[in-house]
Amino acid sequence: MKFDLLKIKNILETQVCSVHNQIPNVSIIDDKIQTIPCCENFGVELSKIAEQEYHKQADLSIQSMLDEFQAKFQ
């Protein structure tokens, strides 16, 4: 399953640290997203946001496959 890393990167780049009012440095290296946050708490928050987006994309992909499969057998 391929994830839309650019979409996740864009989502992370719009986040702002509530303590330091800074945005993270986000880059895509190979098939991974690397974030450089201003503090550890912000890094944890970014990880949670990225994980939620991964799950959302996986759910949509699985639903699409199921719909395709059902369409073949109707």
mmCIF file of N, CA and C in Angstrom:
data_model
loop_
_atom_site.group_PDB
_atom_site.id
_atom_site.type_symbol
_atom_site.label_atom_id
_atom_site.label_comp_id
_atom_site.label_asym_id
_atom_site.label_seq_id
_atom_site.Cartn_x
_atom_site.Cartn_y
_atom_site.Cartn_z
ATOM 1 N N MET A 1 0.846 -1.167 0.000
ATOM 2 C CA MET A 1 0.000 0.000 0.000
ATOM 3 C C MET A 1 0.899 1.239 0.000
ATOM 4 N N LYS A 2 0.609 2.139 -0.898
ATOM 5 C CA LYS A 2 1.371 3.384 -0.993
ATOM 6 C C LYS A 2 0.609 4.492 -0.275
ATOM 7 N N PHE A 3 1.326 5.244 0.527
ATOM 8 C CA PHE A 3 0.728 6.385 1.209
ATOM 9 C C PHE A 3 1.076 7.658 0.456
ATOM 10 N N ASP A 4 0.197 8.636 0.546
ATOM 11 C CA ASP A 4 0.437 9.942 -0.060
ATOM 12 C C ASP A 4 1.274 10.760 0.928
ATOM 13 N N LEU A 5 2.592 10.568 0.846
ATOM 14 C CA LEU A 5 3.493 11.221 1.790
ATOM 15 C C LEU A 5 3.474 12.736 1.652
ATOM 16 N N LEU A 6 3.282 13.218 0.432
ATOM 17 C CA LEU A 6 3.246 14.664 0.220
ATOM 18 C C LEU A 6 2.060 15.292 0.955
ATOM 19 N N LYS A 7 0.925 14.602 0.944
ATOM 20 C CA LYS A 7 -0.254 15.101 1.655
ATOM 21 C C LYS A 7 0.016 15.154 3.162
ATOM 22 N N ILE A 8 0.632 14.104 3.682
ATOM 23 C CA ILE A 8 0.949 14.069 5.109
ATOM 24 C C ILE A 8 1.962 15.162 5.449
ATOM 25 N N LYS A 9 2.956 15.335 4.597
ATOM 26 C CA LYS A 9 3.964 16.387 4.794
ATOM 27 C C LYS A 9 3.291 17.756 4.854
ATOM 28 N N ASN A 10 2.376 18.002 3.925
ATOM 29 C CA ASN A 10 1.679 19.293 3.893
ATOM 30 C C ASN A 10 0.847 19.523 5.151
ATOM 31 N N ILE A 11 0.211 18.468 5.637
ATOM 32 C CA ILE A 11 -0.578 18.580 6.871
ATOM 33 C C ILE A 11 0.332 18.924 8.047
ATOM 34 N N LEU A 12 1.471 18.243 8.141
ATOM 35 C CA LEU A 12 2.394 18.491 9.252
ATOM 36 C C LEU A 12 2.985 19.899 9.192
ATOM 37 N N GLU A 13 3.230 20.390 7.984
ATOM 38 C CA GLU A 13 3.819 21.722 7.826
ATOM 39 C C GLU A 13 2.867 22.849 8.227
ATOM 40 N N THR A 14 1.588 22.549 8.334
ATOM 41 C CA THR A 14 0.624 23.581 8.740
ATOM 42 C C THR A 14 0.455 23.652 10.257
ATOM 43 N N GLN A 15 1.059 22.704 10.973
ATOM 44 C CA GLN A 15 0.935 22.673 12.429
ATOM 45 C C GLN A 15 1.866 23.705 13.060
ATOM 46 N N VAL A 16 1.428 24.289 14.159
ATOM 47 C CA VAL A 16 2.221 25.296 14.866
ATOM 48 C C VAL A 16 2.338 24.881 16.331
ATOM 49 N N CYS A 17 3.547 24.918 16.846
ATOM 50 C CA CYS A 17 3.791 24.586 18.251
ATOM 51 C C CYS A 17 3.083 25.614 19.133
ATOM 52 N N SER A 18 2.270 25.135 20.058
ATOM 53 C CA SER A 18 1.521 26.047 20.927
ATOM 54 C C SER A 18 2.421 26.727 21.960
ATOM 55 N N VAL A 19 3.579 26.162 22.230
ATOM 56 C CA VAL A 19 4.497 26.742 23.211
ATOM 57 C C VAL A 19 5.442 27.751 22.565
ATOM 58 N N HIS A 20 6.039 27.362 21.429
ATOM 59 C CA HIS A 20 7.078 28.185 20.806
ATOM 60 C C HIS A 20 6.612 28.925 19.556
ATOM 61 N N ASN A 21 5.381 28.684 19.135
ATOM 62 C CA ASN A 21 4.806 29.339 17.960
ATOM 63 C C ASN A 21 5.674 29.146 16.707
ATOM 64 N N GLN A 22 6.202 27.920 16.548
ATOM 65 C CA GLN A 22 7.039 27.599 15.391
ATOM 66 C C GLN A 22 6.430 26.442 14.618
ATOM 67 N N ILE A 23 6.756 26.388 13.321
ATOM 68 C CA ILE A 23 6.330 25.263 12.492
ATOM 69 C C ILE A 23 7.503 24.292 12.377
ATOM 70 N N PRO A 24 7.219 23.014 12.148
ATOM 71 C CA PRO A 24 8.304 22.036 12.058
ATOM 72 C C PRO A 24 8.970 22.057 10.686
ATOM 73 N N ASN A 25 10.187 21.577 10.652
ATOM 74 C CA ASN A 25 10.873 21.344 9.391
ATOM 75 C C ASN A 25 10.515 19.910 8.995
ATOM 76 N N VAL A 26 9.843 19.730 7.871
ATOM 77 C CA VAL A 26 9.366 18.416 7.452
ATOM 78 C C VAL A 26 9.953 18.086 6.088
ATOM 79 N N SER A 27 10.481 16.871 5.961
ATOM 80 C CA SER A 27 11.018 16.447 4.670
ATOM 81 C C SER A 27 10.657 14.987 4.424
ATOM 82 N N ILE A 28 10.667 14.619 3.152
ATOM 83 C CA ILE A 28 10.419 13.235 2.754
ATOM 84 C C ILE A 28 11.751 12.655 2.307
ATOM 85 N N ILE A 29 12.162 11.569 2.950
ATOM 86 C CA ILE A 29 13.401 10.881 2.603
ATOM 87 C C ILE A 29 13.040 9.440 2.280
ATOM 88 N N ASP A 30 13.281 9.062 1.022
ATOM 89 C CA ASP A 30 12.882 7.749 0.506
ATOM 90 C C ASP A 30 11.380 7.576 0.712
ATOM 91 N N ASP A 31 10.983 6.642 1.550
ATOM 92 C CA ASP A 31 9.555 6.409 1.785
ATOM 93 C C ASP A 31 9.166 6.753 3.225
ATOM 94 N N LYS A 32 9.897 7.704 3.806
ATOM 95 C CA LYS A 32 9.628 8.103 5.189
ATOM 96 C C LYS A 32 9.543 9.618 5.298
ATOM 97 N N ILE A 33 8.793 10.049 6.297
ATOM 98 C CA ILE A 33 8.685 11.476 6.590
ATOM 99 C C ILE A 33 9.557 11.767 7.804
ATOM 100 N N GLN A 34 10.391 12.782 7.682
ATOM 101 C CA GLN A 34 11.241 13.192 8.791
ATOM 102 C C GLN A 34 10.790 14.569 9.258
ATOM 103 N N THR A 35 10.587 14.701 10.563
ATOM 104 C CA THR A 35 10.210 16.002 11.121
ATOM 105 C C THR A 35 11.287 16.457 12.094
ATOM 106 N N ILE A 36 11.527 17.748 12.087
ATOM 107 C CA ILE A 36 12.428 18.347 13.070
ATOM 108 C C ILE A 36 11.605 19.405 13.807
ATOM 109 N N PRO A 37 11.031 19.016 14.946
ATOM 110 C CA PRO A 37 10.207 19.952 15.712
ATOM 111 C C PRO A 37 11.074 20.812 16.626
ATOM 112 N N CYS A 38 10.474 21.848 17.164
ATOM 113 C CA CYS A 38 11.199 22.752 18.063
ATOM 114 C C CYS A 38 11.353 22.164 19.464
ATOM 115 N N CYS A 39 10.477 21.216 19.826
ATOM 116 C CA CYS A 39 10.564 20.610 21.156
ATOM 117 C C CYS A 39 9.990 19.191 21.111
ATOM 118 N N GLU A 40 10.269 18.429 22.155
ATOM 119 C CA GLU A 40 9.850 17.030 22.211
ATOM 120 C C GLU A 40 8.324 16.885 22.226
ATOM 121 N N ASN A 41 7.639 17.735 22.970
ATOM 122 C CA ASN A 41 6.175 17.645 23.044
ATOM 123 C C ASN A 41 5.540 17.868 21.675
ATOM 124 N N PHE A 42 6.075 18.824 20.939
ATOM 125 C CA PHE A 42 5.562 19.092 19.596
ATOM 126 C C PHE A 42 5.854 17.909 18.678
ATOM 127 N N GLY A 43 6.999 17.271 18.860
ATOM 128 C CA GLY A 43 7.341 16.085 18.080
ATOM 129 C C GLY A 43 6.352 14.953 18.310
ATOM 130 N N VAL A 44 5.956 14.761 19.562
ATOM 131 C CA VAL A 44 4.967 13.729 19.897
ATOM 132 C C VAL A 44 3.631 14.064 19.243
ATOM 133 N N GLU A 45 3.247 15.320 19.308
ATOM 134 C CA GLU A 45 1.992 15.762 18.693
ATOM 135 C C GLU A 45 2.013 15.524 17.176
ATOM 136 N N LEU A 46 3.134 15.841 16.540
ATOM 137 C CA LEU A 46 3.261 15.632 15.091
ATOM 138 C C LEU A 46 3.177 14.150 14.740
ATOM 139 N N SER A 47 3.785 13.304 15.566
ATOM 140 C CA SER A 47 3.730 11.857 15.330
ATOM 141 C C SER A 47 2.296 11.349 15.382
ATOM 142 N N LYS A 48 1.528 11.847 16.342
ATOM 143 C CA LYS A 48 0.125 11.439 16.463
ATOM 144 C C LYS A 48 -0.678 11.878 15.240
ATOM 145 N N ILE A 49 -0.435 13.094 14.776
ATOM 146 C CA ILE A 49 -1.146 13.604 13.599
ATOM 147 C C ILE A 49 -0.794 12.769 12.371
ATOM 148 N N ALA A 50 0.490 12.462 12.206
ATOM 149 C CA ALA A 50 0.928 11.653 11.062
ATOM 150 C C ALA A 50 0.308 10.259 11.128
ATOM 151 N N GLU A 51 0.293 9.661 12.315
ATOM 152 C CA GLU A 51 -0.280 8.328 12.478
ATOM 153 C C GLU A 51 -1.770 8.322 12.130
ATOM 154 N N GLN A 52 -2.492 9.347 12.562
ATOM 155 C CA GLN A 52 -3.917 9.445 12.233
ATOM 156 C C GLN A 52 -4.118 9.529 10.723
ATOM 157 N N GLU A 53 -3.278 10.293 10.045
ATOM 158 C CA GLU A 53 -3.402 10.441 8.597
ATOM 159 C C GLU A 53 -3.058 9.132 7.883
ATOM 160 N N TYR A 54 -2.042 8.409 8.371
ATOM 161 C CA TYR A 54 -1.707 7.097 7.807
ATOM 162 C C TYR A 54 -2.909 6.159 7.924
ATOM 163 N N HIS A 55 -3.529 6.136 9.113
ATOM 164 C CA HIS A 55 -4.693 5.274 9.326
ATOM 165 C C HIS A 55 -5.849 5.673 8.412
ATOM 166 N N LYS A 56 -6.074 6.972 8.273
ATOM 167 C CA LYS A 56 -7.151 7.461 7.417
ATOM 168 C C LYS A 56 -6.927 7.018 5.970
ATOM 169 N N GLN A 57 -5.698 7.174 5.483
ATOM 170 C CA GLN A 57 -5.386 6.778 4.109
ATOM 171 C C GLN A 57 -5.510 5.265 3.930
ATOM 172 N N ALA A 58 -5.069 4.499 4.928
ATOM 173 C CA ALA A 58 -5.175 3.041 4.847
ATOM 174 C C ALA A 58 -6.640 2.615 4.816
ATOM 175 N N ASP A 59 -7.462 3.221 5.665
ATOM 176 C CA ASP A 59 -8.888 2.893 5.689
ATOM 177 C C ASP A 59 -9.550 3.185 4.343
ATOM 178 N N LEU A 60 -9.217 4.332 3.749
ATOM 179 C CA LEU A 60 -9.785 4.679 2.444
ATOM 180 C C LEU A 60 -9.339 3.696 1.366
ATOM 181 N N SER A 61 -8.091 3.288 1.428
ATOM 182 C CA SER A 61 -7.561 2.342 0.447
ATOM 183 C C SER A 61 -8.242 0.981 0.580
ATOM 184 N N ILE A 62 -8.408 0.526 1.801
ATOM 185 C CA ILE A 62 -9.066 -0.761 2.042
ATOM 186 C C ILE A 62 -10.519 -0.698 1.595
ATOM 187 N N GLN A 63 -11.204 0.390 1.909
ATOM 188 C CA GLN A 63 -12.600 0.539 1.494
ATOM 189 C C GLN A 63 -12.716 0.535 -0.021
ATOM 190 N N SER A 64 -11.791 1.190 -0.686
ATOM 191 C CA SER A 64 -11.781 1.226 -2.147
ATOM 192 C C SER A 64 -11.599 -0.179 -2.722
ATOM 193 N N MET A 65 -10.684 -0.950 -2.127
ATOM 194 C CA MET A 65 -10.466 -2.330 -2.582
ATOM 195 C C MET A 65 -11.708 -3.186 -2.361
ATOM 196 N N LEU A 66 -12.361 -3.014 -1.214
ATOM 197 C CA LEU A 66 -13.575 -3.775 -0.929
ATOM 198 C C LEU A 66 -14.691 -3.425 -1.912
ATOM 199 N N ASP A 67 -14.845 -2.138 -2.202
ATOM 200 C CA ASP A 67 -15.861 -1.706 -3.157
ATOM 201 C C ASP A 67 -15.596 -2.298 -4.536
ATOM 202 N N GLU A 68 -14.323 -2.303 -4.932
ATOM 203 C CA GLU A 68 -13.937 -2.875 -6.221
ATOM 204 C C GLU A 68 -14.252 -4.367 -6.261
ATOM 205 N N PHE A 69 -13.929 -5.058 -5.179
ATOM 206 C CA PHE A 69 -14.166 -6.494 -5.083
ATOM 207 C C PHE A 69 -15.662 -6.797 -5.150
ATOM 208 N N GLN A 70 -16.458 -6.023 -4.417
ATOM 209 C CA GLN A 70 -17.903 -6.238 -4.419
ATOM 210 C C GLN A 70 -18.503 -5.957 -5.791
ATOM 211 N N ALA A 71 -18.000 -4.956 -6.476
ATOM 212 C CA ALA A 71 -18.514 -4.609 -7.803
ATOM 213 C C ALA A 71 -18.284 -5.743 -8.799
ATOM 214 N N LYS A 72 -17.210 -6.479 -8.641
ATOM 215 C CA LYS A 72 -16.906 -7.588 -9.551
ATOM 216 C C LYS A 72 -17.875 -8.748 -9.379
ATOM 217 N N PHE A 73 -18.430 -8.904 -8.191
ATOM 218 C CA PHE A 73 -19.269 -10.059 -7.912
ATOM 219 C C PHE A 73 -20.754 -9.726 -7.790
ATOM 220 N N GLN A 74 -21.148 -8.582 -8.308
ATOM 221 C CA GLN A 74 -22.579 -8.239 -8.276
ATOM 222 C C GLN A 74 -23.223 -8.523 -9.597
#
